Amino acid sequence: METVLLSDSEADLIKAAELIKNGEIVGIPTETVYGLGADASNENAVRNIFAAKGRPADNPLIVHLADFSDVVNYTRSVPELAYKLAEHFCPGPLTMVLPKNDSIPMVTSGGLETVGIRVPSHPIMHRIIQLSGRPIAAPSANTSGYPSPTSANHVMRDMNGKVAAVVDGGESEFGVESTVIAIESESRVRILRPGCVTREMLLEYCDEVIIDHAILNELEAGETAASPGMKYKHYSPKADIIMVEGELEAFTEYVSKHEPDKSFSLIFDGDEGSFPYRYMTYGGNSLQQAHQLFAKLRELDDIGAEKVYVRAPSKEGVGLAVYNRLIRAAGFEVIRI
């Protein structure tokens, strides 16, 4: 099919919404990354998302709503804590896993009896949900396993000819996918995928926040993925990613002993002055690193990098989200110095 590039004009957003109502797929900007949007209640449309991405069918999709009050239309029950968290984080980059009802097909939930619900804050995505009148399933708009897209150009490169349209809304604000949580009691939540809503932020509104073991480790054989981004290798460019934990001097020494002339490095802003090998920087703090990471990984592919040594970010705050994406891109292999 021919993929049409749409603007952020009201007329084009109406076109995008009509395509979704008719069962088509549209690349849509959100505040996290660009998503492949389709009617979450339309089984054929959802199957087409999986086909366009080459995504495994047991990897659940997140359903995006215009307002959190709409959650009752798609779930069997909603804990009070969910409403409390929604007051502070919705709309925004937080997804809550809740028991679904029959209006969300099993294909959308990856065969699970639960579904991730999010209310995006990006005005384009929000408006398209309103105009379509549909719950929109929208995984990242990239080929499965590849770095997520943070611009319309990224989406067109991955999805041209596979989806009906892409809406150009500029660069994504945050650059990593939403935080996904499961509510385990009226005072405890579990983070299944870290994002820009951090553990520290959640602790302001609940007593206990658990970091799931799958954030930094592979799932055990046969273990079910309750959230996108838990089960498979993700976010990985064509280049071989080697993640290295250590201070700059130790990182530089490690690179010097491992074919520095045949590789690139991804280092922090401010490291450049004392790093003598080929490099790109990806930010000086966790928010900058989250915003830039996927675009930099794609750039490294564009210039033909075959091996990339990455200076590992902090695991604190938003840094945990960046670390999570990198450890999965590296196939869970980390060099600790």
mmCIF file of C-alpha atoms in Angstrom:
data_model
loop_
_atom_site.group_PDB
_atom_site.id
_atom_site.type_symbol
_atom_site.label_atom_id
_atom_site.label_comp_id
_atom_site.label_asym_id
_atom_site.label_seq_id
_atom_site.Cartn_x
_atom_site.Cartn_y
_atom_site.Cartn_z
ATOM 1 C CA MET A 1 0.000 0.000 0.000
ATOM 2 C CA GLU A 2 1.002 3.648 -0.303
ATOM 3 C CA THR A 3 1.729 5.217 3.083
ATOM 4 C CA VAL A 4 0.546 8.836 3.242
ATOM 5 C CA LEU A 5 2.447 11.373 5.366
ATOM 6 C CA LEU A 6 -0.063 13.597 7.178
ATOM 7 C CA SER A 7 0.461 16.903 8.989
ATOM 8 C CA ASP A 8 -0.831 17.943 12.403
ATOM 9 C CA SER A 9 -3.655 20.024 10.887
ATOM 10 C CA GLU A 10 -7.203 19.340 12.087
ATOM 11 C CA ALA A 11 -8.176 18.186 8.586
ATOM 12 C CA ASP A 12 -5.367 15.631 8.533
ATOM 13 C CA LEU A 13 -6.159 14.435 12.059
ATOM 14 C CA ILE A 14 -9.743 13.843 10.917
ATOM 15 C CA LYS A 15 -8.337 11.774 8.031
ATOM 16 C CA ALA A 16 -6.201 9.771 10.446
ATOM 17 C CA ALA A 17 -9.188 9.143 12.721
ATOM 18 C CA GLU A 18 -11.331 8.012 9.770
ATOM 19 C CA LEU A 19 -8.632 5.549 8.707
ATOM 20 C CA ILE A 20 -8.606 4.053 12.212
ATOM 21 C CA LYS A 21 -12.406 3.836 12.286
ATOM 22 C CA ASN A 22 -12.180 1.936 8.990
ATOM 23 C CA GLY A 23 -9.751 -0.620 10.415
ATOM 24 C CA GLU A 24 -6.514 0.856 9.057
ATOM 25 C CA ILE A 25 -3.208 1.444 10.862
ATOM 26 C CA VAL A 26 -1.753 4.937 11.366
ATOM 27 C CA GLY A 27 1.629 5.956 12.775
ATOM 28 C CA ILE A 28 0.886 8.512 15.487
ATOM 29 C CA PRO A 29 3.176 10.668 17.657
ATOM 30 C CA THR A 30 2.910 10.364 21.426
ATOM 31 C CA GLU A 31 4.899 12.024 24.191
ATOM 32 C CA THR A 32 6.893 8.785 24.644
ATOM 33 C CA VAL A 33 7.618 7.375 21.167
ATOM 34 C CA TYR A 34 5.624 7.112 17.930
ATOM 35 C CA GLY A 35 2.964 4.387 17.995
ATOM 36 C CA LEU A 36 1.228 2.240 15.370
ATOM 37 C CA GLY A 37 -2.379 3.093 16.103
ATOM 38 C CA ALA A 38 -5.392 0.930 15.288
ATOM 39 C CA ASP A 39 -8.817 0.241 16.789
ATOM 40 C CA ALA A 40 -8.035 -1.938 19.825
ATOM 41 C CA SER A 41 -11.485 -3.577 19.612
ATOM 42 C CA ASN A 42 -11.050 -4.584 15.943
ATOM 43 C CA GLU A 43 -9.356 -7.999 15.820
ATOM 44 C CA ASN A 44 -8.340 -7.753 12.156
ATOM 45 C CA ALA A 45 -6.846 -4.294 12.628
ATOM 46 C CA VAL A 46 -4.864 -5.494 15.646
ATOM 47 C CA ARG A 47 -3.602 -8.556 13.754
ATOM 48 C CA ASN A 48 -2.411 -6.197 11.047
ATOM 49 C CA ILE A 49 -0.363 -4.287 13.645
ATOM 50 C CA PHE A 50 1.413 -7.516 14.603
ATOM 51 C CA ALA A 51 1.999 -8.315 10.925
ATOM 52 C CA ALA A 52 3.340 -4.843 10.063
ATOM 53 C CA LYS A 53 5.793 -4.938 12.961
ATOM 54 C CA GLY A 54 6.680 -8.626 12.744
ATOM 55 C CA ARG A 55 5.737 -8.731 16.434
ATOM 56 C CA PRO A 56 5.231 -12.010 18.346
ATOM 57 C CA ALA A 57 1.540 -12.585 19.088
ATOM 58 C CA ASP A 58 2.147 -13.119 22.827
ATOM 59 C CA ASN A 59 3.586 -9.614 23.259
ATOM 60 C CA PRO A 60 0.601 -7.581 24.589
ATOM 61 C CA LEU A 61 -0.434 -4.176 23.266
ATOM 62 C CA ILE A 62 -1.269 -1.070 25.305
ATOM 63 C CA VAL A 63 -4.691 0.508 24.811
ATOM 64 C CA HIS A 64 -4.827 4.318 24.695
ATOM 65 C CA LEU A 65 -7.894 6.241 25.886
ATOM 66 C CA ALA A 66 -8.908 9.895 25.687
ATOM 67 C CA ASP A 67 -9.796 10.068 29.402
ATOM 68 C CA PHE A 68 -9.166 7.715 32.316
ATOM 69 C CA SER A 69 -12.884 7.725 33.139
ATOM 70 C CA ASP A 70 -13.341 5.623 29.967
ATOM 71 C CA VAL A 71 -11.443 2.763 31.636
ATOM 72 C CA VAL A 72 -14.713 1.266 32.932
ATOM 73 C CA ASN A 73 -15.709 0.468 29.334
ATOM 74 C CA TYR A 74 -12.766 -1.876 28.836
ATOM 75 C CA THR A 75 -12.040 -3.418 32.247
ATOM 76 C CA ARG A 76 -13.808 -5.673 34.754
ATOM 77 C CA SER A 77 -12.661 -3.755 37.822
ATOM 78 C CA VAL A 78 -10.567 -0.714 38.664
ATOM 79 C CA PRO A 79 -8.784 -0.447 42.045
ATOM 80 C CA GLU A 80 -9.035 2.787 43.986
ATOM 81 C CA LEU A 81 -5.273 3.157 43.749
ATOM 82 C CA ALA A 82 -5.585 3.263 39.960
ATOM 83 C CA TYR A 83 -7.891 6.270 40.206
ATOM 84 C CA LYS A 84 -5.542 7.903 42.706
ATOM 85 C CA LEU A 85 -2.541 7.452 40.408
ATOM 86 C CA ALA A 86 -4.562 8.631 37.415
ATOM 87 C CA GLU A 87 -5.242 11.931 39.187
ATOM 88 C CA HIS A 88 -1.516 12.638 39.225
ATOM 89 C CA PHE A 89 -0.134 10.884 36.133
ATOM 90 C CA CYS A 90 -2.943 10.805 33.554
ATOM 91 C CA PRO A 91 -2.699 12.037 30.929
ATOM 92 C CA GLY A 92 0.979 11.125 30.736
ATOM 93 C CA PRO A 93 3.537 8.342 30.284
ATOM 94 C CA LEU A 94 2.028 5.831 32.743
ATOM 95 C CA THR A 95 0.353 2.545 31.770
ATOM 96 C CA MET A 96 -1.658 0.527 34.304
ATOM 97 C CA VAL A 97 -2.284 -3.190 33.781
ATOM 98 C CA LEU A 98 -5.887 -3.990 34.715
ATOM 99 C CA PRO A 99 -8.295 -6.950 34.266
ATOM 100 C CA LYS A 100 -9.879 -6.546 30.838
ATOM 101 C CA ASN A 101 -13.453 -7.216 29.758
ATOM 102 C CA ASP A 102 -14.645 -8.769 26.497
ATOM 103 C CA SER A 103 -14.598 -5.478 24.576
ATOM 104 C CA ILE A 104 -10.817 -5.901 24.307
ATOM 105 C CA PRO A 105 -10.061 -9.004 22.198
ATOM 106 C CA MET A 106 -7.511 -11.538 23.383
ATOM 107 C CA VAL A 107 -5.351 -10.751 20.343
ATOM 108 C CA THR A 108 -4.918 -7.192 21.684
ATOM 109 C CA SER A 109 -3.894 -8.392 25.147
ATOM 110 C CA GLY A 110 -1.484 -11.027 23.836
ATOM 111 C CA GLY A 111 -3.690 -13.811 25.197
ATOM 112 C CA LEU A 112 -3.815 -12.340 28.714
ATOM 113 C CA GLU A 113 -6.889 -11.572 30.825
ATOM 114 C CA THR A 114 -5.356 -8.168 31.585
ATOM 115 C CA VAL A 115 -4.729 -5.098 29.451
ATOM 116 C CA GLY A 116 -2.436 -2.103 29.768
ATOM 117 C CA ILE A 117 -4.372 1.186 29.807
ATOM 118 C CA ARG A 118 -2.812 4.584 29.137
ATOM 119 C CA VAL A 119 -4.061 8.134 28.587
ATOM 120 C CA PRO A 120 -1.499 9.910 26.386
ATOM 121 C CA SER A 121 -0.778 13.588 26.884
ATOM 122 C CA HIS A 122 0.405 14.315 23.339
ATOM 123 C CA PRO A 123 -2.240 16.592 21.774
ATOM 124 C CA ILE A 124 -2.162 14.806 18.389
ATOM 125 C CA MET A 125 -2.673 11.316 19.803
ATOM 126 C CA HIS A 126 -5.282 12.633 22.217
ATOM 127 C CA ARG A 127 -7.209 14.348 19.425
ATOM 128 C CA ILE A 128 -7.143 11.294 17.148
ATOM 129 C CA ILE A 129 -8.580 9.136 19.951
ATOM 130 C CA GLN A 130 -11.344 11.697 20.447
ATOM 131 C CA LEU A 131 -12.111 11.992 16.733
ATOM 132 C CA SER A 132 -12.118 8.251 16.130
ATOM 133 C CA GLY A 133 -14.211 7.406 19.183
ATOM 134 C CA ARG A 134 -12.185 4.222 19.484
ATOM 135 C CA PRO A 135 -9.748 2.808 22.038
ATOM 136 C CA ILE A 136 -6.440 2.823 20.186
ATOM 137 C CA ALA A 137 -3.893 0.036 20.484
ATOM 138 C CA ALA A 138 -0.513 1.553 19.708
ATOM 139 C CA PRO A 139 2.765 -0.307 20.159
ATOM 140 C CA SER A 140 5.927 1.482 19.068
ATOM 141 C CA ALA A 141 5.864 2.155 15.324
ATOM 142 C CA ASN A 142 9.026 0.245 14.428
ATOM 143 C CA THR A 143 10.034 -3.137 13.103
ATOM 144 C CA SER A 144 9.861 -5.472 16.105
ATOM 145 C CA GLY A 145 13.133 -5.612 18.026
ATOM 146 C CA TYR A 146 14.583 -2.464 16.405
ATOM 147 C CA PRO A 147 15.033 0.861 18.259
ATOM 148 C CA SER A 148 11.722 2.629 18.792
ATOM 149 C CA PRO A 149 10.899 5.614 16.564
ATOM 150 C CA THR A 150 10.988 9.136 17.944
ATOM 151 C CA SER A 151 10.233 10.984 14.693
ATOM 152 C CA ALA A 152 7.930 10.569 11.702
ATOM 153 C CA ASN A 153 10.989 9.955 9.534
ATOM 154 C CA HIS A 154 11.891 6.922 11.664
ATOM 155 C CA VAL A 155 8.363 5.551 11.222
ATOM 156 C CA MET A 156 8.366 6.100 7.455
ATOM 157 C CA ARG A 157 11.666 4.267 7.156
ATOM 158 C CA ASP A 158 10.337 1.238 9.042
ATOM 159 C CA MET A 159 6.680 1.215 7.979
ATOM 160 C CA ASN A 160 6.429 2.793 4.515
ATOM 161 C CA GLY A 161 4.167 0.554 2.455
ATOM 162 C CA LYS A 162 2.947 -1.379 5.528
ATOM 163 C CA VAL A 163 0.520 1.133 7.071
ATOM 164 C CA ALA A 164 -2.043 3.575 5.677
ATOM 165 C CA ALA A 165 -0.564 6.817 7.022
ATOM 166 C CA VAL A 166 1.899 8.471 9.384
ATOM 167 C CA VAL A 167 1.142 11.733 11.193
ATOM 168 C CA ASP A 168 4.159 14.023 11.588
ATOM 169 C CA GLY A 169 4.152 15.549 15.054
ATOM 170 C CA GLY A 170 7.849 16.373 15.386
ATOM 171 C CA GLU A 171 10.216 14.692 17.843
ATOM 172 C CA SER A 172 8.867 12.738 20.803
ATOM 173 C CA GLU A 173 9.251 14.543 24.124
ATOM 174 C CA PHE A 174 10.466 11.713 26.365
ATOM 175 C CA GLY A 175 12.000 9.273 23.878
ATOM 176 C CA VAL A 176 11.320 6.034 25.803
ATOM 177 C CA GLU A 177 8.082 4.115 26.184
ATOM 178 C CA SER A 178 5.700 4.590 29.102
ATOM 179 C CA THR A 179 6.208 3.209 32.582
ATOM 180 C CA VAL A 180 4.053 0.071 32.957
ATOM 181 C CA ILE A 181 2.786 -0.914 36.394
ATOM 182 C CA ALA A 182 0.670 -3.679 37.916
ATOM 183 C CA ILE A 183 -1.377 -2.769 40.997
ATOM 184 C CA GLU A 184 -0.905 -5.556 43.552
ATOM 185 C CA SER A 185 -2.828 -4.058 46.491
ATOM 186 C CA GLU A 186 -4.276 -0.740 47.594
ATOM 187 C CA SER A 187 -0.813 0.346 48.686
ATOM 188 C CA ARG A 188 1.638 -1.580 46.454
ATOM 189 C CA VAL A 189 2.508 -1.454 42.757
ATOM 190 C CA ARG A 190 5.031 -3.359 40.670
ATOM 191 C CA ILE A 191 6.942 -1.666 37.839
ATOM 192 C CA LEU A 192 6.966 -4.037 34.872
ATOM 193 C CA ARG A 193 8.667 -1.618 32.469
ATOM 194 C CA PRO A 194 10.422 1.565 33.617
ATOM 195 C CA GLY A 195 9.841 4.904 31.934
ATOM 196 C CA CYS A 196 9.729 8.586 32.790
ATOM 197 C CA VAL A 197 7.275 8.057 35.653
ATOM 198 C CA THR A 198 9.833 6.808 38.139
ATOM 199 C CA ARG A 199 9.723 4.659 41.272
ATOM 200 C CA GLU A 200 10.398 7.790 43.340
ATOM 201 C CA MET A 201 7.429 9.580 41.772
ATOM 202 C CA LEU A 202 5.094 6.643 42.403
ATOM 203 C CA LEU A 203 6.212 6.360 46.031
ATOM 204 C CA GLU A 204 4.631 9.743 46.679
ATOM 205 C CA TYR A 205 1.204 8.104 46.256
ATOM 206 C CA CYS A 206 1.630 4.485 47.411
ATOM 207 C CA ASP A 207 3.531 2.767 50.198
ATOM 208 C CA GLU A 208 5.546 0.237 48.197
ATOM 209 C CA VAL A 209 6.904 0.155 44.651
ATOM 210 C CA ILE A 210 8.583 -3.076 43.525
ATOM 211 C CA ILE A 211 10.984 -3.210 40.592
ATOM 212 C CA ASP A 212 10.179 -6.404 38.698
ATOM 213 C CA HIS A 213 13.143 -8.742 38.203
ATOM 214 C CA ALA A 214 12.530 -8.829 34.428
ATOM 215 C CA ILE A 215 13.516 -5.165 34.117
ATOM 216 C CA LEU A 216 17.188 -6.085 34.451
ATOM 217 C CA ASN A 217 17.029 -9.840 33.762
ATOM 218 C CA GLU A 218 15.667 -12.204 31.136
ATOM 219 C CA LEU A 219 12.355 -13.903 31.856
ATOM 220 C CA GLU A 220 12.626 -17.521 32.948
ATOM 221 C CA ALA A 221 11.644 -20.205 30.425
ATOM 222 C CA GLY A 222 7.850 -20.373 30.227
ATOM 223 C CA GLU A 223 7.344 -17.172 32.232
ATOM 224 C CA THR A 224 4.500 -14.982 30.963
ATOM 225 C CA ALA A 225 5.172 -11.405 29.863
ATOM 226 C CA ALA A 226 2.603 -9.174 31.581
ATOM 227 C CA SER A 227 3.869 -6.055 29.814
ATOM 228 C CA PRO A 228 5.323 -5.123 26.430
ATOM 229 C CA GLY A 229 9.115 -5.067 26.429
ATOM 230 C CA MET A 230 9.562 -7.894 28.949
ATOM 231 C CA LYS A 231 10.034 -11.068 26.937
ATOM 232 C CA TYR A 232 12.044 -10.528 23.768
ATOM 233 C CA LYS A 233 15.217 -8.796 22.675
ATOM 234 C CA HIS A 234 14.183 -5.208 22.029
ATOM 235 C CA TYR A 235 15.434 -1.785 21.016
ATOM 236 C CA SER A 236 18.453 -3.245 19.209
ATOM 237 C CA PRO A 237 20.077 -1.727 16.125
ATOM 238 C CA LYS A 238 21.894 -3.821 13.523
ATOM 239 C CA ALA A 239 25.153 -3.027 15.298
ATOM 240 C CA ASP A 240 26.388 -5.287 18.085
ATOM 241 C CA ILE A 241 25.807 -3.416 21.373
ATOM 242 C CA ILE A 242 28.293 -3.945 24.220
ATOM 243 C CA MET A 243 27.242 -2.274 27.451
ATOM 244 C CA VAL A 244 30.071 -1.296 29.805
ATOM 245 C CA GLU A 245 29.577 -0.145 33.399
ATOM 246 C CA GLY A 246 32.401 1.943 34.801
ATOM 247 C CA GLU A 247 33.943 5.370 35.188
ATOM 248 C CA LEU A 248 35.160 7.114 32.042
ATOM 249 C CA GLU A 249 38.816 6.207 32.581
ATOM 250 C CA ALA A 250 37.999 2.507 32.999
ATOM 251 C CA PHE A 251 35.575 2.614 30.040
ATOM 252 C CA THR A 252 38.248 4.221 27.839
ATOM 253 C CA GLU A 253 40.830 1.636 28.875
ATOM 254 C CA TYR A 254 38.400 -1.198 28.078
ATOM 255 C CA VAL A 255 37.649 0.213 24.622
ATOM 256 C CA SER A 256 41.374 0.672 23.949
ATOM 257 C CA LYS A 257 41.872 -3.099 24.345
ATOM 258 C CA HIS A 258 38.964 -4.118 22.100
ATOM 259 C CA GLU A 259 39.474 -2.971 18.509
ATOM 260 C CA PRO A 260 38.711 0.740 19.002
ATOM 261 C CA ASP A 261 39.506 1.490 15.360
ATOM 262 C CA LYS A 262 36.791 -0.902 14.171
ATOM 263 C CA SER A 263 34.052 0.248 16.518
ATOM 264 C CA PHE A 264 32.133 3.274 17.791
ATOM 265 C CA SER A 265 31.341 4.286 21.355
ATOM 266 C CA LEU A 266 28.254 5.918 22.831
ATOM 267 C CA ILE A 267 29.345 8.134 25.707
ATOM 268 C CA PHE A 268 27.948 10.888 27.926
ATOM 269 C CA ASP A 269 27.952 14.577 27.048
ATOM 270 C CA GLY A 270 31.099 15.950 28.682
ATOM 271 C CA ASP A 271 33.151 12.777 28.112
ATOM 272 C CA GLU A 272 34.431 13.918 24.729
ATOM 273 C CA GLY A 273 37.513 15.827 25.860
ATOM 274 C CA SER A 274 39.295 12.784 27.243
ATOM 275 C CA PHE A 275 37.957 10.085 24.923
ATOM 276 C CA PRO A 276 40.297 9.505 21.933
ATOM 277 C CA TYR A 277 38.209 7.068 19.862
ATOM 278 C CA ARG A 278 35.251 7.334 17.493
ATOM 279 C CA TYR A 279 32.111 8.223 19.419
ATOM 280 C CA MET A 280 28.677 9.746 19.626
ATOM 281 C CA THR A 281 27.248 11.295 22.781
ATOM 282 C CA TYR A 282 23.715 10.624 24.025
ATOM 283 C CA GLY A 283 23.150 13.214 26.735
ATOM 284 C CA GLY A 284 24.591 14.411 29.989
ATOM 285 C CA ASN A 285 21.762 13.309 32.304
ATOM 286 C CA SER A 286 19.062 10.642 32.379
ATOM 287 C CA LEU A 287 16.300 12.726 30.782
ATOM 288 C CA GLN A 288 18.589 13.735 27.918
ATOM 289 C CA GLN A 289 19.721 10.140 27.482
ATOM 290 C CA ALA A 290 16.120 8.909 27.357
ATOM 291 C CA HIS A 291 15.259 11.547 24.762
ATOM 292 C CA GLN A 292 18.250 10.804 22.520
ATOM 293 C CA LEU A 293 18.964 7.071 22.916
ATOM 294 C CA PHE A 294 16.861 5.540 20.150
ATOM 295 C CA ALA A 295 17.729 8.246 17.622
ATOM 296 C CA LYS A 296 21.453 7.734 18.332
ATOM 297 C CA LEU A 297 21.176 3.954 17.929
ATOM 298 C CA ARG A 298 19.535 4.509 14.547
ATOM 299 C CA GLU A 299 22.238 7.024 13.574
ATOM 300 C CA LEU A 300 24.921 4.460 14.370
ATOM 301 C CA ASP A 301 23.275 2.063 11.931
ATOM 302 C CA ASP A 302 23.110 4.825 9.323
ATOM 303 C CA ILE A 303 26.871 5.331 9.459
ATOM 304 C CA GLY A 304 27.532 1.609 9.257
ATOM 305 C CA ALA A 305 28.711 0.914 12.812
ATOM 306 C CA GLU A 306 29.055 -2.830 13.370
ATOM 307 C CA LYS A 307 30.085 -2.756 17.033
ATOM 308 C CA VAL A 308 29.171 -0.104 19.619
ATOM 309 C CA TYR A 309 30.512 0.187 23.162
ATOM 310 C CA VAL A 310 27.972 2.015 25.313
ATOM 311 C CA ARG A 311 28.862 3.701 28.577
ATOM 312 C CA ALA A 312 26.088 2.444 30.854
ATOM 313 C CA PRO A 313 23.792 5.073 32.397
ATOM 314 C CA SER A 314 22.713 5.371 36.020
ATOM 315 C CA LYS A 315 19.976 3.049 37.279
ATOM 316 C CA GLU A 316 18.444 5.860 39.348
ATOM 317 C CA GLY A 317 15.246 7.679 38.383
ATOM 318 C CA VAL A 318 14.677 7.868 34.620
ATOM 319 C CA GLY A 319 18.124 6.304 34.209
ATOM 320 C CA LEU A 320 16.560 2.914 35.006
ATOM 321 C CA ALA A 321 14.441 3.214 31.837
ATOM 322 C CA VAL A 322 17.514 3.991 29.724
ATOM 323 C CA TYR A 323 19.479 1.154 31.342
ATOM 324 C CA ASN A 324 16.568 -1.240 30.728
ATOM 325 C CA ARG A 325 16.454 -0.401 27.003
ATOM 326 C CA LEU A 326 20.220 -0.753 26.644
ATOM 327 C CA ILE A 327 20.514 -4.045 28.522
ATOM 328 C CA ARG A 328 17.873 -5.511 26.207
ATOM 329 C CA ALA A 329 19.583 -4.078 23.140
ATOM 330 C CA ALA A 330 22.770 -5.755 24.387
ATOM 331 C CA GLY A 331 21.049 -9.109 24.943
ATOM 332 C CA PHE A 332 21.515 -8.786 28.730
ATOM 333 C CA GLU A 333 25.308 -8.871 28.461
ATOM 334 C CA VAL A 334 27.003 -6.220 30.614
ATOM 335 C CA ILE A 335 30.716 -5.679 31.176
ATOM 336 C CA ARG A 336 31.228 -4.406 34.721
ATOM 337 C CA ILE A 337 34.590 -2.764 35.447
#
